[in-house]
Amino acid sequence: MPIAGYSVGRDITVAIVWNGQNYQLTQLASFDARQVTKEVTADDLTTGFEHQVNIPQRWEGSLRYERTGGAIDRFIAAYEQAYFQGQNVLNATMSVRIQEPSGAVQKWKFLGTIFVMEDAGKFDLQDIVRQTLRFRARERMVN
């Protein structure tokens, strides 16, 4: 739902697929992603100019949720359990859907994604528990 023609946080939904399970995590409060590149330069001795190239390396970012249940905890626990049981722990796929102000829908997939529970949340008597997942993905592609 855009406001005055601008995208706002309500315009995004995120789903995670890992190990055959679809994790629809509700109450997404914040999402950020950024591309990481390797900057390479080459000197041209004939012209004296420097040429720059950005080589895509990965994507990384974070998701912050207002805790309404144990979905994030179960997701991280299943990942840990698979590791400690000696299973082949595969990377996840994260799907992102953005409703554009024009009404169009953009869909992205983050492939080869790993997650870290950056903040499992603080349980305080008079506050909402907020949890943060940090992610790194091999690449982002149009879905």
Short mmCIF file of N, CA and C in Angstrom, two decimals:
data_model
loop_
_atom_site.label_atom_id
_atom_site.label_comp_id
_atom_site.label_asym_id
_atom_site.label_seq_id
_atom_site.Cartn_x
_atom_site.Cartn_y
_atom_site.Cartn_z
N MET A 1 0.84 -1.17 0.00
CA MET A 1 0.00 0.00 0.00
C MET A 1 0.89 1.24 0.00
N PRO A 2 1.06 1.88 -1.15
CA PRO A 2 1.89 3.08 -1.20
C PRO A 2 1.19 4.26 -0.52
N ILE A 3 2.00 5.22 -0.14
CA ILE A 3 1.47 6.46 0.44
C ILE A 3 2.03 7.60 -0.39
N ALA A 4 1.14 8.39 -0.99
CA ALA A 4 1.53 9.54 -1.81
C ALA A 4 2.52 9.14 -2.91
N GLY A 5 2.37 7.92 -3.44
CA GLY A 5 3.22 7.47 -4.52
C GLY A 5 4.56 6.90 -4.11
N TYR A 6 4.78 6.71 -2.81
CA TYR A 6 6.05 6.18 -2.32
C TYR A 6 5.86 4.80 -1.69
N SER A 7 6.87 3.96 -1.85
CA SER A 7 6.86 2.65 -1.19
C SER A 7 7.08 2.84 0.29
N VAL A 8 6.33 2.09 1.08
CA VAL A 8 6.51 2.09 2.53
C VAL A 8 6.68 0.65 3.00
N GLY A 9 7.01 0.48 4.26
CA GLY A 9 7.30 -0.84 4.79
C GLY A 9 6.18 -1.85 4.66
N ARG A 10 4.96 -1.40 4.53
CA ARG A 10 3.84 -2.32 4.41
C ARG A 10 3.77 -2.98 3.04
N ASP A 11 4.61 -2.56 2.11
CA ASP A 11 4.55 -3.04 0.74
C ASP A 11 5.36 -4.31 0.50
N ILE A 12 5.90 -4.95 1.53
CA ILE A 12 6.81 -6.07 1.34
C ILE A 12 6.35 -7.29 2.14
N THR A 13 6.53 -8.46 1.54
CA THR A 13 6.34 -9.72 2.25
C THR A 13 7.57 -10.59 1.97
N VAL A 14 7.94 -11.39 2.98
CA VAL A 14 9.13 -12.23 2.88
C VAL A 14 8.77 -13.65 3.29
N ALA A 15 9.25 -14.62 2.54
CA ALA A 15 9.07 -16.03 2.88
C ALA A 15 10.42 -16.72 2.76
N ILE A 16 10.66 -17.70 3.62
CA ILE A 16 11.91 -18.45 3.62
C ILE A 16 11.59 -19.92 3.36
N VAL A 17 12.29 -20.53 2.42
CA VAL A 17 12.17 -21.96 2.17
C VAL A 17 13.51 -22.59 2.50
N TRP A 18 13.47 -23.51 3.45
CA TRP A 18 14.69 -24.21 3.86
C TRP A 18 14.36 -25.66 4.18
N ASN A 19 15.15 -26.54 3.63
CA ASN A 19 15.03 -27.97 3.91
C ASN A 19 13.61 -28.49 3.64
N GLY A 20 13.01 -27.98 2.57
CA GLY A 20 11.67 -28.42 2.19
C GLY A 20 10.53 -27.79 2.98
N GLN A 21 10.85 -26.93 3.92
CA GLN A 21 9.82 -26.28 4.75
C GLN A 21 9.67 -24.82 4.33
N ASN A 22 8.42 -24.36 4.29
CA ASN A 22 8.14 -22.96 3.97
C ASN A 22 7.87 -22.23 5.28
N TYR A 23 8.68 -21.25 5.59
CA TYR A 23 8.53 -20.47 6.83
C TYR A 23 7.94 -19.11 6.48
N GLN A 24 6.67 -18.94 6.78
CA GLN A 24 5.99 -17.66 6.61
C GLN A 24 6.08 -16.94 7.95
N LEU A 25 7.04 -16.07 8.07
CA LEU A 25 7.26 -15.37 9.33
C LEU A 25 6.42 -14.10 9.33
N THR A 26 5.56 -13.97 10.32
CA THR A 26 4.63 -12.84 10.36
C THR A 26 5.20 -11.70 11.19
N GLN A 27 4.55 -10.57 11.06
CA GLN A 27 4.90 -9.35 11.79
C GLN A 27 6.30 -8.83 11.47
N LEU A 28 6.62 -8.82 10.18
CA LEU A 28 7.88 -8.23 9.73
C LEU A 28 7.82 -6.74 10.01
N ALA A 29 8.77 -6.24 10.78
CA ALA A 29 8.79 -4.82 11.14
C ALA A 29 9.83 -4.05 10.33
N SER A 30 10.86 -4.74 9.85
CA SER A 30 11.93 -4.05 9.14
C SER A 30 12.68 -5.04 8.25
N PHE A 31 13.02 -4.60 7.05
CA PHE A 31 13.80 -5.41 6.12
C PHE A 31 14.81 -4.50 5.44
N ASP A 32 16.06 -4.93 5.40
CA ASP A 32 17.04 -4.19 4.62
C ASP A 32 17.96 -5.17 3.91
N ALA A 33 18.39 -4.78 2.73
CA ALA A 33 19.29 -5.62 1.93
C ALA A 33 20.25 -4.70 1.19
N ARG A 34 21.46 -5.20 1.01
CA ARG A 34 22.45 -4.43 0.25
C ARG A 34 23.34 -5.39 -0.54
N GLN A 35 23.73 -4.92 -1.70
CA GLN A 35 24.63 -5.69 -2.55
C GLN A 35 26.07 -5.44 -2.11
N VAL A 36 26.85 -6.50 -2.07
CA VAL A 36 28.28 -6.41 -1.77
C VAL A 36 29.02 -6.73 -3.05
N THR A 37 29.91 -5.84 -3.44
CA THR A 37 30.70 -6.04 -4.65
C THR A 37 32.18 -5.93 -4.33
N LYS A 38 32.97 -6.46 -5.21
CA LYS A 38 34.42 -6.31 -5.12
C LYS A 38 34.82 -5.29 -6.18
N GLU A 39 35.41 -4.19 -5.74
CA GLU A 39 35.84 -3.17 -6.67
C GLU A 39 37.25 -3.48 -7.16
N VAL A 40 37.38 -3.58 -8.47
CA VAL A 40 38.65 -3.91 -9.09
C VAL A 40 39.03 -2.77 -10.03
N THR A 41 40.29 -2.40 -10.02
CA THR A 41 40.75 -1.35 -10.92
C THR A 41 41.87 -1.90 -11.79
N ALA A 42 41.96 -1.31 -12.96
CA ALA A 42 43.03 -1.68 -13.89
C ALA A 42 43.62 -0.39 -14.45
N ASP A 43 44.92 -0.30 -14.44
CA ASP A 43 45.60 0.87 -14.99
C ASP A 43 45.88 0.65 -16.47
N ASP A 44 45.53 1.64 -17.26
CA ASP A 44 45.81 1.59 -18.70
C ASP A 44 47.05 2.43 -18.94
N LEU A 45 48.16 1.78 -19.20
CA LEU A 45 49.43 2.48 -19.38
C LEU A 45 49.46 3.34 -20.64
N THR A 46 48.66 2.99 -21.65
CA THR A 46 48.69 3.75 -22.89
C THR A 46 47.95 5.07 -22.78
N THR A 47 46.88 5.10 -21.95
CA THR A 47 46.10 6.34 -21.82
C THR A 47 46.31 7.02 -20.48
N GLY A 48 46.79 6.27 -19.50
CA GLY A 48 46.95 6.83 -18.16
C GLY A 48 45.68 6.81 -17.34
N PHE A 49 44.61 6.28 -17.91
CA PHE A 49 43.34 6.22 -17.18
C PHE A 49 43.24 4.93 -16.37
N GLU A 50 42.48 5.03 -15.32
CA GLU A 50 42.17 3.87 -14.49
C GLU A 50 40.77 3.40 -14.85
N HIS A 51 40.60 2.11 -15.02
CA HIS A 51 39.29 1.54 -15.31
C HIS A 51 38.79 0.83 -14.05
N GLN A 52 37.50 1.02 -13.74
CA GLN A 52 36.92 0.39 -12.56
C GLN A 52 35.88 -0.64 -12.97
N VAL A 53 35.86 -1.71 -12.22
CA VAL A 53 34.87 -2.78 -12.42
C VAL A 53 34.35 -3.19 -11.05
N ASN A 54 33.04 -3.37 -10.94
CA ASN A 54 32.43 -3.92 -9.73
C ASN A 54 32.01 -5.34 -10.00
N ILE A 55 32.56 -6.28 -9.26
CA ILE A 55 32.23 -7.69 -9.43
C ILE A 55 31.26 -8.09 -8.32
N PRO A 56 30.05 -8.52 -8.67
CA PRO A 56 29.09 -8.91 -7.63
C PRO A 56 29.63 -10.05 -6.76
N GLN A 57 29.51 -9.91 -5.46
CA GLN A 57 29.99 -10.92 -4.52
C GLN A 57 28.83 -11.63 -3.81
N ARG A 58 27.89 -10.85 -3.28
CA ARG A 58 26.78 -11.43 -2.50
C ARG A 58 25.80 -10.32 -2.14
N TRP A 59 24.74 -10.73 -1.45
CA TRP A 59 23.79 -9.80 -0.84
C TRP A 59 23.77 -10.09 0.65
N GLU A 60 23.53 -9.07 1.44
CA GLU A 60 23.38 -9.27 2.88
C GLU A 60 22.40 -8.25 3.43
N GLY A 61 21.89 -8.55 4.61
CA GLY A 61 20.93 -7.64 5.22
C GLY A 61 20.35 -8.23 6.48
N SER A 62 19.19 -7.71 6.88
CA SER A 62 18.57 -8.19 8.10
C SER A 62 17.05 -8.07 8.02
N LEU A 63 16.41 -8.87 8.85
CA LEU A 63 14.95 -8.84 9.00
C LEU A 63 14.66 -8.72 10.49
N ARG A 64 13.80 -7.78 10.84
CA ARG A 64 13.42 -7.64 12.25
C ARG A 64 11.93 -7.92 12.37
N TYR A 65 11.60 -8.74 13.34
CA TYR A 65 10.21 -9.15 13.54
C TYR A 65 9.74 -8.77 14.94
N GLU A 66 8.45 -8.47 15.02
CA GLU A 66 7.78 -8.33 16.31
C GLU A 66 7.27 -9.74 16.63
N ARG A 67 7.73 -10.33 17.71
CA ARG A 67 7.46 -11.74 17.99
C ARG A 67 5.98 -11.98 18.31
N THR A 68 5.33 -12.83 17.50
CA THR A 68 3.94 -13.22 17.74
C THR A 68 3.81 -14.72 17.95
N GLY A 69 4.94 -15.40 17.98
CA GLY A 69 4.97 -16.85 18.17
C GLY A 69 6.39 -17.34 18.02
N GLY A 70 6.56 -18.65 17.97
CA GLY A 70 7.89 -19.21 17.96
C GLY A 70 8.43 -19.60 16.59
N ALA A 71 7.88 -19.04 15.51
CA ALA A 71 8.30 -19.47 14.16
C ALA A 71 9.79 -19.25 13.91
N ILE A 72 10.31 -18.09 14.28
CA ILE A 72 11.73 -17.82 14.05
C ILE A 72 12.59 -18.74 14.91
N ASP A 73 12.19 -18.91 16.16
CA ASP A 73 12.93 -19.81 17.06
C ASP A 73 12.95 -21.23 16.52
N ARG A 74 11.81 -21.71 15.99
CA ARG A 74 11.75 -23.06 15.44
C ARG A 74 12.61 -23.19 14.19
N PHE A 75 12.63 -22.16 13.36
CA PHE A 75 13.45 -22.17 12.15
C PHE A 75 14.93 -22.29 12.52
N ILE A 76 15.40 -21.46 13.43
CA ILE A 76 16.81 -21.50 13.83
C ILE A 76 17.12 -22.81 14.56
N ALA A 77 16.20 -23.28 15.40
CA ALA A 77 16.41 -24.54 16.12
C ALA A 77 16.52 -25.72 15.15
N ALA A 78 15.70 -25.74 14.10
CA ALA A 78 15.76 -26.82 13.11
C ALA A 78 17.10 -26.80 12.38
N TYR A 79 17.59 -25.61 12.07
CA TYR A 79 18.88 -25.46 11.41
C TYR A 79 20.00 -26.00 12.31
N GLU A 80 19.98 -25.59 13.58
CA GLU A 80 21.00 -26.06 14.54
C GLU A 80 20.92 -27.57 14.73
N GLN A 81 19.71 -28.08 14.87
CA GLN A 81 19.53 -29.51 15.10
C GLN A 81 20.09 -30.32 13.92
N ALA A 82 19.82 -29.85 12.70
CA ALA A 82 20.34 -30.56 11.53
C ALA A 82 21.87 -30.58 11.56
N TYR A 83 22.46 -29.47 11.94
CA TYR A 83 23.93 -29.41 12.01
C TYR A 83 24.46 -30.38 13.06
N PHE A 84 23.90 -30.33 14.26
CA PHE A 84 24.42 -31.16 15.35
C PHE A 84 24.12 -32.65 15.16
N GLN A 85 23.15 -32.98 14.31
CA GLN A 85 22.88 -34.38 13.98
C GLN A 85 23.72 -34.86 12.80
N GLY A 86 24.61 -34.02 12.32
CA GLY A 86 25.51 -34.40 11.25
C GLY A 86 24.88 -34.42 9.87
N GLN A 87 23.74 -33.75 9.72
CA GLN A 87 23.09 -33.70 8.41
C GLN A 87 23.77 -32.68 7.51
N ASN A 88 23.56 -32.83 6.23
CA ASN A 88 24.03 -31.85 5.27
C ASN A 88 23.10 -30.64 5.35
N VAL A 89 23.58 -29.56 5.93
CA VAL A 89 22.76 -28.37 6.14
C VAL A 89 22.82 -27.52 4.87
N LEU A 90 21.70 -27.46 4.19
CA LEU A 90 21.63 -26.71 2.94
C LEU A 90 21.29 -25.25 3.19
N ASN A 91 21.66 -24.41 2.24
CA ASN A 91 21.29 -23.00 2.33
C ASN A 91 19.83 -22.84 1.95
N ALA A 92 19.26 -21.73 2.34
CA ALA A 92 17.84 -21.46 2.12
C ALA A 92 17.64 -20.58 0.89
N THR A 93 16.38 -20.44 0.51
CA THR A 93 15.96 -19.47 -0.50
C THR A 93 14.99 -18.52 0.17
N MET A 94 15.24 -17.24 0.01
CA MET A 94 14.34 -16.23 0.58
C MET A 94 13.64 -15.52 -0.56
N SER A 95 12.31 -15.50 -0.53
CA SER A 95 11.52 -14.83 -1.55
C SER A 95 10.99 -13.52 -0.99
N VAL A 96 11.11 -12.47 -1.79
CA VAL A 96 10.65 -11.14 -1.38
C VAL A 96 9.68 -10.64 -2.44
N ARG A 97 8.54 -10.15 -1.97
CA ARG A 97 7.51 -9.61 -2.87
C ARG A 97 7.26 -8.17 -2.47
N ILE A 98 7.37 -7.26 -3.45
CA ILE A 98 7.19 -5.83 -3.19
C ILE A 98 6.05 -5.31 -4.06
N GLN A 99 5.07 -4.70 -3.42
CA GLN A 99 3.96 -4.06 -4.13
C GLN A 99 4.41 -2.63 -4.47
N GLU A 100 4.58 -2.35 -5.76
CA GLU A 100 5.05 -1.04 -6.20
C GLU A 100 3.91 -0.02 -6.17
N PRO A 101 4.24 1.27 -6.02
CA PRO A 101 3.20 2.30 -6.03
C PRO A 101 2.35 2.30 -7.30
N SER A 102 2.92 1.85 -8.41
CA SER A 102 2.18 1.79 -9.68
C SER A 102 1.16 0.66 -9.71
N GLY A 103 1.23 -0.24 -8.71
CA GLY A 103 0.36 -1.41 -8.70
C GLY A 103 1.08 -2.66 -9.17
N ALA A 104 2.23 -2.50 -9.82
CA ALA A 104 3.02 -3.64 -10.27
C ALA A 104 3.60 -4.37 -9.06
N VAL A 105 3.95 -5.62 -9.26
CA VAL A 105 4.54 -6.43 -8.19
C VAL A 105 5.93 -6.87 -8.63
N GLN A 106 6.92 -6.61 -7.79
CA GLN A 106 8.28 -7.08 -8.01
C GLN A 106 8.50 -8.31 -7.13
N LYS A 107 9.08 -9.35 -7.71
CA LYS A 107 9.39 -10.55 -6.94
C LYS A 107 10.87 -10.86 -7.10
N TRP A 108 11.54 -11.08 -5.98
CA TRP A 108 12.97 -11.39 -5.96
C TRP A 108 13.20 -12.66 -5.18
N LYS A 109 14.22 -13.40 -5.59
CA LYS A 109 14.67 -14.56 -4.82
C LYS A 109 16.12 -14.33 -4.44
N PHE A 110 16.41 -14.56 -3.18
CA PHE A 110 17.78 -14.54 -2.69
C PHE A 110 18.21 -16.00 -2.56
N LEU A 111 19.16 -16.42 -3.40
CA LEU A 111 19.58 -17.82 -3.44
C LEU A 111 20.81 -18.06 -2.59
N GLY A 112 20.94 -19.30 -2.10
CA GLY A 112 22.11 -19.65 -1.29
C GLY A 112 22.18 -18.82 -0.02
N THR A 113 21.05 -18.68 0.66
CA THR A 113 20.96 -17.78 1.80
C THR A 113 21.24 -18.50 3.11
N ILE A 114 22.04 -17.87 3.95
CA ILE A 114 22.27 -18.35 5.32
C ILE A 114 21.74 -17.29 6.28
N PHE A 115 21.29 -17.76 7.44
CA PHE A 115 20.71 -16.87 8.43
C PHE A 115 21.41 -17.03 9.77
N VAL A 116 21.48 -15.93 10.49
CA VAL A 116 22.01 -15.93 11.85
C VAL A 116 20.99 -15.21 12.73
N MET A 117 20.67 -15.81 13.86
CA MET A 117 19.78 -15.15 14.81
C MET A 117 20.61 -14.08 15.53
N GLU A 118 20.56 -12.88 15.01
CA GLU A 118 21.36 -11.79 15.58
C GLU A 118 20.83 -11.36 16.93
N ASP A 119 19.51 -11.39 17.09
CA ASP A 119 18.90 -11.01 18.37
C ASP A 119 17.66 -11.86 18.58
N ALA A 120 17.69 -12.72 19.59
CA ALA A 120 16.54 -13.59 19.88
C ALA A 120 15.44 -12.85 20.63
N GLY A 121 15.70 -11.63 21.04
CA GLY A 121 14.68 -10.81 21.66
C GLY A 121 14.85 -10.67 23.16
N LYS A 122 14.39 -9.57 23.65
CA LYS A 122 14.40 -9.28 25.09
C LYS A 122 12.97 -9.35 25.59
N PHE A 123 12.74 -10.23 26.54
CA PHE A 123 11.41 -10.38 27.13
C PHE A 123 11.31 -9.41 28.30
N ASP A 124 10.59 -8.34 28.08
CA ASP A 124 10.44 -7.28 29.06
C ASP A 124 8.97 -7.19 29.44
N LEU A 125 8.70 -6.88 30.68
CA LEU A 125 7.34 -6.85 31.20
C LEU A 125 6.41 -5.93 30.40
N GLN A 126 6.92 -4.79 29.95
CA GLN A 126 6.05 -3.81 29.31
C GLN A 126 6.53 -3.41 27.92
N ASP A 127 6.98 -4.39 27.15
CA ASP A 127 7.43 -4.09 25.80
C ASP A 127 7.21 -5.30 24.89
N ILE A 128 7.25 -5.06 23.60
CA ILE A 128 7.12 -6.12 22.60
C ILE A 128 8.48 -6.76 22.40
N VAL A 129 8.50 -8.07 22.23
CA VAL A 129 9.75 -8.78 21.96
C VAL A 129 10.08 -8.63 20.48
N ARG A 130 11.28 -8.15 20.19
CA ARG A 130 11.73 -7.96 18.82
C ARG A 130 12.89 -8.90 18.53
N GLN A 131 12.79 -9.60 17.40
CA GLN A 131 13.83 -10.55 17.01
C GLN A 131 14.42 -10.13 15.67
N THR A 132 15.73 -10.35 15.52
CA THR A 132 16.41 -9.95 14.29
C THR A 132 17.18 -11.12 13.70
N LEU A 133 16.94 -11.36 12.41
CA LEU A 133 17.71 -12.32 11.64
C LEU A 133 18.62 -11.54 10.70
N ARG A 134 19.88 -11.92 10.66
CA ARG A 134 20.82 -11.37 9.69
C ARG A 134 21.00 -12.42 8.60
N PHE A 135 21.12 -11.99 7.35
CA PHE A 135 21.28 -12.96 6.26
C PHE A 135 22.41 -12.56 5.32
N ARG A 136 22.92 -13.59 4.64
CA ARG A 136 23.86 -13.43 3.53
C ARG A 136 23.38 -14.37 2.43
N ALA A 137 23.33 -13.86 1.21
CA ALA A 137 22.87 -14.66 0.08
C ALA A 137 23.89 -14.61 -1.04
N ARG A 138 23.99 -15.70 -1.74
CA ARG A 138 24.93 -15.81 -2.86
C ARG A 138 24.56 -14.82 -3.98
N GLU A 139 23.26 -14.72 -4.28
CA GLU A 139 22.82 -13.84 -5.35
C GLU A 139 21.34 -13.51 -5.20
N ARG A 140 20.94 -12.44 -5.86
CA ARG A 140 19.53 -12.06 -5.94
C ARG A 140 19.12 -12.12 -7.39
N MET A 141 17.98 -12.74 -7.64
CA MET A 141 17.51 -12.84 -9.02
C MET A 141 16.02 -12.55 -9.09
N VAL A 142 15.58 -12.15 -10.27
CA VAL A 142 14.16 -11.90 -10.50
C VAL A 142 13.44 -13.23 -10.39
N ASN A 143 12.35 -13.25 -9.67
CA ASN A 143 11.57 -14.47 -9.45
C ASN A 143 10.57 -14.66 -10.58
#
